[in-house]
PDB file of C-alpha atoms in Angstrom:
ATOM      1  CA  UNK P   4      -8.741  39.381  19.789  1.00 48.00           C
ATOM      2  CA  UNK P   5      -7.229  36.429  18.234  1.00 48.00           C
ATOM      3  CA  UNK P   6      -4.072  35.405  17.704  1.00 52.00           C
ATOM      4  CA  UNK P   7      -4.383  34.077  14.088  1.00 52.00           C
ATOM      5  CA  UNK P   8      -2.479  35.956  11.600  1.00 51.00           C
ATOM      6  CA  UNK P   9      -4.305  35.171   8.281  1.00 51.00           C
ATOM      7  CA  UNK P  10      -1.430  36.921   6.732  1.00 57.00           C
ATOM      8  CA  UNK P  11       0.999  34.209   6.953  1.00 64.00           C
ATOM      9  CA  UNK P  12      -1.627  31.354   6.702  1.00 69.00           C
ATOM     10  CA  UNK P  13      -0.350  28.609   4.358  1.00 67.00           C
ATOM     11  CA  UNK P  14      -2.760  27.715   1.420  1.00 78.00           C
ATOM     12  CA  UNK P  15      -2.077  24.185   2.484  1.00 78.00           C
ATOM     13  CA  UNK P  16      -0.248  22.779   5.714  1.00 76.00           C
ATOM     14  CA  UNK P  17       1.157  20.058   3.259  1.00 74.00           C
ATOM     15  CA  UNK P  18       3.017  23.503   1.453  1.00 75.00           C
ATOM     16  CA  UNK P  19       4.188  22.313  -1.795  1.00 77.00           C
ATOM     17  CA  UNK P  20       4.132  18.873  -1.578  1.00 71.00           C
ATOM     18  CA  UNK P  21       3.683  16.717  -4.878  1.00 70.00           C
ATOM     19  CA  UNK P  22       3.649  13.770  -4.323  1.00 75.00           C
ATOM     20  CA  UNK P  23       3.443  11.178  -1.238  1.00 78.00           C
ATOM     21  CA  UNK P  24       6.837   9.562   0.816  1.00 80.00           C
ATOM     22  CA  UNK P  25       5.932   5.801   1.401  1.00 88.00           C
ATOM     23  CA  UNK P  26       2.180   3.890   2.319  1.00 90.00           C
ATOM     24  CA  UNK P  27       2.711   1.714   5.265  1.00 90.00           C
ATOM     25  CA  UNK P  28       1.302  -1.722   5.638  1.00 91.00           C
ATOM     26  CA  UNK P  29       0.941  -4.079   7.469  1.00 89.00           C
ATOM     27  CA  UNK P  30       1.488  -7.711   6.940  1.00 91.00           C
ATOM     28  CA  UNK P  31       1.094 -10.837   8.934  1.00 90.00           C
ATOM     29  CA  UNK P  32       4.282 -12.604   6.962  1.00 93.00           C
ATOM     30  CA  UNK P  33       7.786 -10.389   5.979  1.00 95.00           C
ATOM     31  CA  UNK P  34       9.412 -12.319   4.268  1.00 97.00           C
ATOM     32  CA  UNK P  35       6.586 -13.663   2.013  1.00 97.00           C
ATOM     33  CA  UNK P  36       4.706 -10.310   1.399  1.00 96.00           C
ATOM     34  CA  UNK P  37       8.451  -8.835   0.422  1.00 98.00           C
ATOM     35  CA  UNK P  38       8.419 -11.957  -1.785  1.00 98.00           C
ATOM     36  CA  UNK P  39       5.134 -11.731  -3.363  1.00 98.00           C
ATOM     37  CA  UNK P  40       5.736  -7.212  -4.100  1.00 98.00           C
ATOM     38  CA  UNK P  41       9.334  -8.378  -5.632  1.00 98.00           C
ATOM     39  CA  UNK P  42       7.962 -11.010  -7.982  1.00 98.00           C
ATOM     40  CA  UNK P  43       4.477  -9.633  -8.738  1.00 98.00           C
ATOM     41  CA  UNK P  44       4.726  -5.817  -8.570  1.00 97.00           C
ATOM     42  CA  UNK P  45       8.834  -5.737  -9.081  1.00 97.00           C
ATOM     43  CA  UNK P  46       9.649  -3.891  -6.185  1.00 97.00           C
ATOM     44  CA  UNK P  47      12.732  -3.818  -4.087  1.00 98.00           C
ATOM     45  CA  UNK P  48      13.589  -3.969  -0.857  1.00 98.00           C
ATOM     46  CA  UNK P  49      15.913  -0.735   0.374  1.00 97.00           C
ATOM     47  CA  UNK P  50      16.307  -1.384   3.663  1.00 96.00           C
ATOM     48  CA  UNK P  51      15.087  -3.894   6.757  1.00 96.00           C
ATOM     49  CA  UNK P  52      15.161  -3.085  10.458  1.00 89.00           C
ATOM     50  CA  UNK P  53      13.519  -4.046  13.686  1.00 86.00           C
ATOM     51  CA  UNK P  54      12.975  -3.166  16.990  1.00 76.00           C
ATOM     52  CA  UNK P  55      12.323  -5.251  19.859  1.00 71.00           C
ATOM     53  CA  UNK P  56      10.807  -2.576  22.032  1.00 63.00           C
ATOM     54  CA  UNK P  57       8.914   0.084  20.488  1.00 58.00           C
ATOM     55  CA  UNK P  58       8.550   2.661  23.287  1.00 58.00           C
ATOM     56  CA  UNK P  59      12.360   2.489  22.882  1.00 59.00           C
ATOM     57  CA  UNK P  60      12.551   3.342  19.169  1.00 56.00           C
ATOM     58  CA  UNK P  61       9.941   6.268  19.916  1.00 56.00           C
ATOM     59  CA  UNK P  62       7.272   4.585  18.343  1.00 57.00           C
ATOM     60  CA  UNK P  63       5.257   4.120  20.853  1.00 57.00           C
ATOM     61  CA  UNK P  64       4.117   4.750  24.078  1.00 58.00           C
ATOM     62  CA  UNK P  65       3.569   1.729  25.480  1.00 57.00           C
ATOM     63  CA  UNK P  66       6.231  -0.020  27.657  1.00 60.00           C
ATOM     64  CA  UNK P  67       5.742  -4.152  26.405  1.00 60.00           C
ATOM     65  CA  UNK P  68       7.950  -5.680  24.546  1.00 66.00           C
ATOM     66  CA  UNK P  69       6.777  -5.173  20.777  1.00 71.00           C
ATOM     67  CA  UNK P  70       8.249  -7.900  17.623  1.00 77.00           C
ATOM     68  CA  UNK P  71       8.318  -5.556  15.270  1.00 84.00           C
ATOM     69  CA  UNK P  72       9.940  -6.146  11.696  1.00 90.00           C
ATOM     70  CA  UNK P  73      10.211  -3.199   8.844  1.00 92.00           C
ATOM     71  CA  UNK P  74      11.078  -3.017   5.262  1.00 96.00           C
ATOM     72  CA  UNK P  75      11.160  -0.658   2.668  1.00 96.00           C
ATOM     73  CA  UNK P  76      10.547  -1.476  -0.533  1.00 97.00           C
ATOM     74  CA  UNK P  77      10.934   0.846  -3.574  1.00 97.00           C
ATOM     75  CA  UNK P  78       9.273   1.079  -7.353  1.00 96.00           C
ATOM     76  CA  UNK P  79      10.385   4.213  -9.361  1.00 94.00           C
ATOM     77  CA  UNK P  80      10.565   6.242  -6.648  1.00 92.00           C
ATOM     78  CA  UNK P  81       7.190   4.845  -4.870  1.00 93.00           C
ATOM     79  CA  UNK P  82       8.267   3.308  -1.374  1.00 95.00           C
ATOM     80  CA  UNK P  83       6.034   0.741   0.537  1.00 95.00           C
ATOM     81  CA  UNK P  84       7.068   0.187   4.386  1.00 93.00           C
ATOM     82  CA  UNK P  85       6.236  -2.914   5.294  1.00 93.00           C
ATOM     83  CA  UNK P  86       5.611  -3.385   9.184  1.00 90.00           C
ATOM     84  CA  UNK P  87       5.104  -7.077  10.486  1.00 91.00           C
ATOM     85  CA  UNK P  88       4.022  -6.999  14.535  1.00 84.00           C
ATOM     86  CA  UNK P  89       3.514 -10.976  15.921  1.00 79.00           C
ATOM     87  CA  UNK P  90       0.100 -10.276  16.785  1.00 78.00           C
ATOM     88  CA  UNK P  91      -1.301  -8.942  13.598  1.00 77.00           C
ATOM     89  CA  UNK P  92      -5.015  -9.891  12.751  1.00 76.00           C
ATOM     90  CA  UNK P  93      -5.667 -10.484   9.125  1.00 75.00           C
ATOM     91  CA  UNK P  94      -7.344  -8.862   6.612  1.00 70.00           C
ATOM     92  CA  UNK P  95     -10.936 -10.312   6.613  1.00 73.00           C
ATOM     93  CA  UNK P  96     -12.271  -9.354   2.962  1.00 68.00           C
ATOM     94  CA  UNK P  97      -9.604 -11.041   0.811  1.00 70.00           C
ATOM     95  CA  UNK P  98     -11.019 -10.213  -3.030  1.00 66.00           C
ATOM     96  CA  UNK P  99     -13.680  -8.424  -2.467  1.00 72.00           C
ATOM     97  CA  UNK P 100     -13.365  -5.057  -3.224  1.00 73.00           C
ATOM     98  CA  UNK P 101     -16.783  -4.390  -2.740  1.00 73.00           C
ATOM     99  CA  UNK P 102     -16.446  -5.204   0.893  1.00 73.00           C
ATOM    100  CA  UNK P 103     -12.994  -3.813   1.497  1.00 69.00           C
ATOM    101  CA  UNK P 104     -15.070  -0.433   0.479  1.00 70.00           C
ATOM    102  CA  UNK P 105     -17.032  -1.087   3.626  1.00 70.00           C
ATOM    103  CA  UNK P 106     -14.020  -0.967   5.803  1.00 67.00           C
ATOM    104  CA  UNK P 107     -13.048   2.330   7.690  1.00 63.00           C
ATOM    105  CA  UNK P 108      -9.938   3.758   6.775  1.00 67.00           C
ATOM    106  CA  UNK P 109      -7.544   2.626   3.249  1.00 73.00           C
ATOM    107  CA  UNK P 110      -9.707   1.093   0.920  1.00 75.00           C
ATOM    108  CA  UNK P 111      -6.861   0.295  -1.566  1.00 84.00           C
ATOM    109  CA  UNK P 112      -3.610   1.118  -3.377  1.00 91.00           C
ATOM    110  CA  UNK P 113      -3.808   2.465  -6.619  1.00 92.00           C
ATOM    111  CA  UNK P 114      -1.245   2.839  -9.296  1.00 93.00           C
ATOM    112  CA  UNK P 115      -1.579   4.357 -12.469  1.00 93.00           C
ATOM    113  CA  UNK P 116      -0.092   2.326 -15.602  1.00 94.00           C
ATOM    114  CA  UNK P 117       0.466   3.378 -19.093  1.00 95.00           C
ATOM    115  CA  UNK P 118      -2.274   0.320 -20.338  1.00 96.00           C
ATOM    116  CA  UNK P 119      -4.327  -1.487 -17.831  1.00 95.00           C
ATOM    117  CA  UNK P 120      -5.007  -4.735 -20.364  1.00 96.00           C
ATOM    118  CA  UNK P 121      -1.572  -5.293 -20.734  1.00 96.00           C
ATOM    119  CA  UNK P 122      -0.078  -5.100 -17.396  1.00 96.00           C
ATOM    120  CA  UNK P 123      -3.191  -7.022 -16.130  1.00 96.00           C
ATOM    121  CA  UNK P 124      -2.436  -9.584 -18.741  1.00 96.00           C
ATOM    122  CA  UNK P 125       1.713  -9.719 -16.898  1.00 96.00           C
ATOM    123  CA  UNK P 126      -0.286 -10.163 -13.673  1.00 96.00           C
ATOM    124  CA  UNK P 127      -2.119 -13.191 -14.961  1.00 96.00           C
ATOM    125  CA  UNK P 128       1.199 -14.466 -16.104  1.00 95.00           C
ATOM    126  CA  UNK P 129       3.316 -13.833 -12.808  1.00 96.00           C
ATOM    127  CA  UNK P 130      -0.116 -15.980 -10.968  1.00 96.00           C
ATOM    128  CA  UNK P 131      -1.715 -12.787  -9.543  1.00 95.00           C
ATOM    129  CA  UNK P 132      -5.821 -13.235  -9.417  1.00 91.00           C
ATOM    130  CA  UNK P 133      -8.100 -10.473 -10.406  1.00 95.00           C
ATOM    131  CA  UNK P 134     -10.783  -9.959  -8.520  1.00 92.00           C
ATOM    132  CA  UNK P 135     -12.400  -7.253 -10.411  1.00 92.00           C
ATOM    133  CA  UNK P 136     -11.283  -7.775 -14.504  1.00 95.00           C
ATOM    134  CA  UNK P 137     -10.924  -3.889 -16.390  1.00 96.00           C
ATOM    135  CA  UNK P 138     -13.280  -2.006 -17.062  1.00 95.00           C
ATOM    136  CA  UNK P 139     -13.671   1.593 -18.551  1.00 95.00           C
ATOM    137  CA  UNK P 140     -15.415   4.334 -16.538  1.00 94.00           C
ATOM    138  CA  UNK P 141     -15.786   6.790 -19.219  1.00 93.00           C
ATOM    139  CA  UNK P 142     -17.281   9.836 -16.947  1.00 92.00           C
ATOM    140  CA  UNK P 143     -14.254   9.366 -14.783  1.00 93.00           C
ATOM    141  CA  UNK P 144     -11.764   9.240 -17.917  1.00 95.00           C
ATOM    142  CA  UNK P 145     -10.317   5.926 -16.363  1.00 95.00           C
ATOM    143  CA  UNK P 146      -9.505   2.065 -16.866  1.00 96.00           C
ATOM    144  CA  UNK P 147      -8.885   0.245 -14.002  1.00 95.00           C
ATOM    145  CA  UNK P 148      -8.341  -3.598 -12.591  1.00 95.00           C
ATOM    146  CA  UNK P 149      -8.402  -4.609  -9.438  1.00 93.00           C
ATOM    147  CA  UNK P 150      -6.783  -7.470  -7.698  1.00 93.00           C
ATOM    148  CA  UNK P 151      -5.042  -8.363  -4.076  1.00 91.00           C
ATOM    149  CA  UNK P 152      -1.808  -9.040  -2.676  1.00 93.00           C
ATOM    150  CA  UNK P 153      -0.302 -12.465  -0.748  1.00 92.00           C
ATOM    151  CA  UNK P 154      -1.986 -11.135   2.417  1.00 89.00           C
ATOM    152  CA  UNK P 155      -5.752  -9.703   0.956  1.00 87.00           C
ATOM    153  CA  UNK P 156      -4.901  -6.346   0.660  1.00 88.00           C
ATOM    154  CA  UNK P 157      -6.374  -4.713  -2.161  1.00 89.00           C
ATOM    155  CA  UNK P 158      -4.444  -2.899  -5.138  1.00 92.00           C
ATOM    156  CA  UNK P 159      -5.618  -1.421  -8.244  1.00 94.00           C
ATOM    157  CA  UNK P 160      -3.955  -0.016 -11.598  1.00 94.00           C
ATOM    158  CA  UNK P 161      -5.557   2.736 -13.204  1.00 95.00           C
ATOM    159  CA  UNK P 162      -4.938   4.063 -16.947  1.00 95.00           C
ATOM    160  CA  UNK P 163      -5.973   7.653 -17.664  1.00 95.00           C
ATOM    161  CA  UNK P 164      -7.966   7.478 -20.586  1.00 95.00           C
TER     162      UNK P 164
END
C-alpha cells in the first residue's frame, strides 16, 4: 500500500506562484557589472553583503575560506542577485547566442518590452552591442533582440506581437 494521498496532491509544488523572486548571476567584476545593469538596463542596487566563509553563512558545505560578494539589484519589481566569488571562470561565448544555446543550463535572460525597435535603439545609445539585431517570429507572435552584458552574459527583450 502506498503512502501517497492523491487527495491532497498539489496541482503544482510551485502552488500559486506567478511570477519568479530574483535570477542569480554570477560575475567576475561587482562593482562593474552593478555599473554596467545601472547605466544600461536602469537597475538598482537594494542591498550588498558578503561573507567571508560560506559554510558559515549556510551556503555551503565546504569548510575553505570563500570571497564571496552579493548584490541585489531591482527593476520594477524584477531582482537580479549578483554573486562575485575570486575564482570565477568567465563566460566563454561572449555574443554569440548561437553558441550560448549550446551551453547546459541558462541560455539567457529575457525581458519583455512594450517595443523592441525602440528600446534597442536606447541600447545603441547607452553603447550596448547587439549581437543578434530584431527580428519578428510571426508563428511565435514575438519580436525580439538580443545582446550581452559587461561580462558576456546573454539578455534578450521580447515584444508580444
Amino acid at each position: 500500500m502506498s503512502n501517497t494521498n492523491t487527495k491532497n496532491t498539489m496541482e503544482s509544488p510551485l502552488g500559486t506562484v506567478t511570477r519568479t523572486h530574483h535570477l542569480g548571476l554570477s560575475v567576475r567584476d561587482l562593482d562593474a557589472s552593478i555599473r554596467w545593469y545601472e547605466e544600461k538596463l536602469g537597475f538598482r542596487v537594494t542591498k550588498r553583503f558578503a561573507f567571508e566563509n560560506l559554510s558559515e553563512a549556510g551556503v555551503t558545505t565546504r569548510e575553505e575560506k570563500i570571497d564571496a560578494k552579493f548584490a541585489f539589484l531591482e527593476l520594477n519589481g524584477f531582482l537580479i542577485e549578483m554573486i562575485a566569488l575570486k575564482d570565477v571562470v568567465p563566460f566563454p561565448y561572449k555574443g554569440d547566442p548561437a553558441n550560448v544555446a549550446r551551453m547546459q543550463g541558462m541560455a539567457h535572460l529575457c525581458f519583455t518590452v512594450d517595443n523592441v525597435d525602440e528600446a534597442t535603439e536606447e541600447l545603441k545609445r547607452r553603447g550596448v552591442e547587439i549581437t543578434w539585431e530584431p527580428a519578428s517570429f510571426p508563428d511565435l507572435g514575438i519580436r525580439r533582440v538580443t545582446f550581452s552584458d559587461n561580462e558576456g552574459n546573454q539578455l534578450e527583450l521580447v515584444e508580444i506581437l
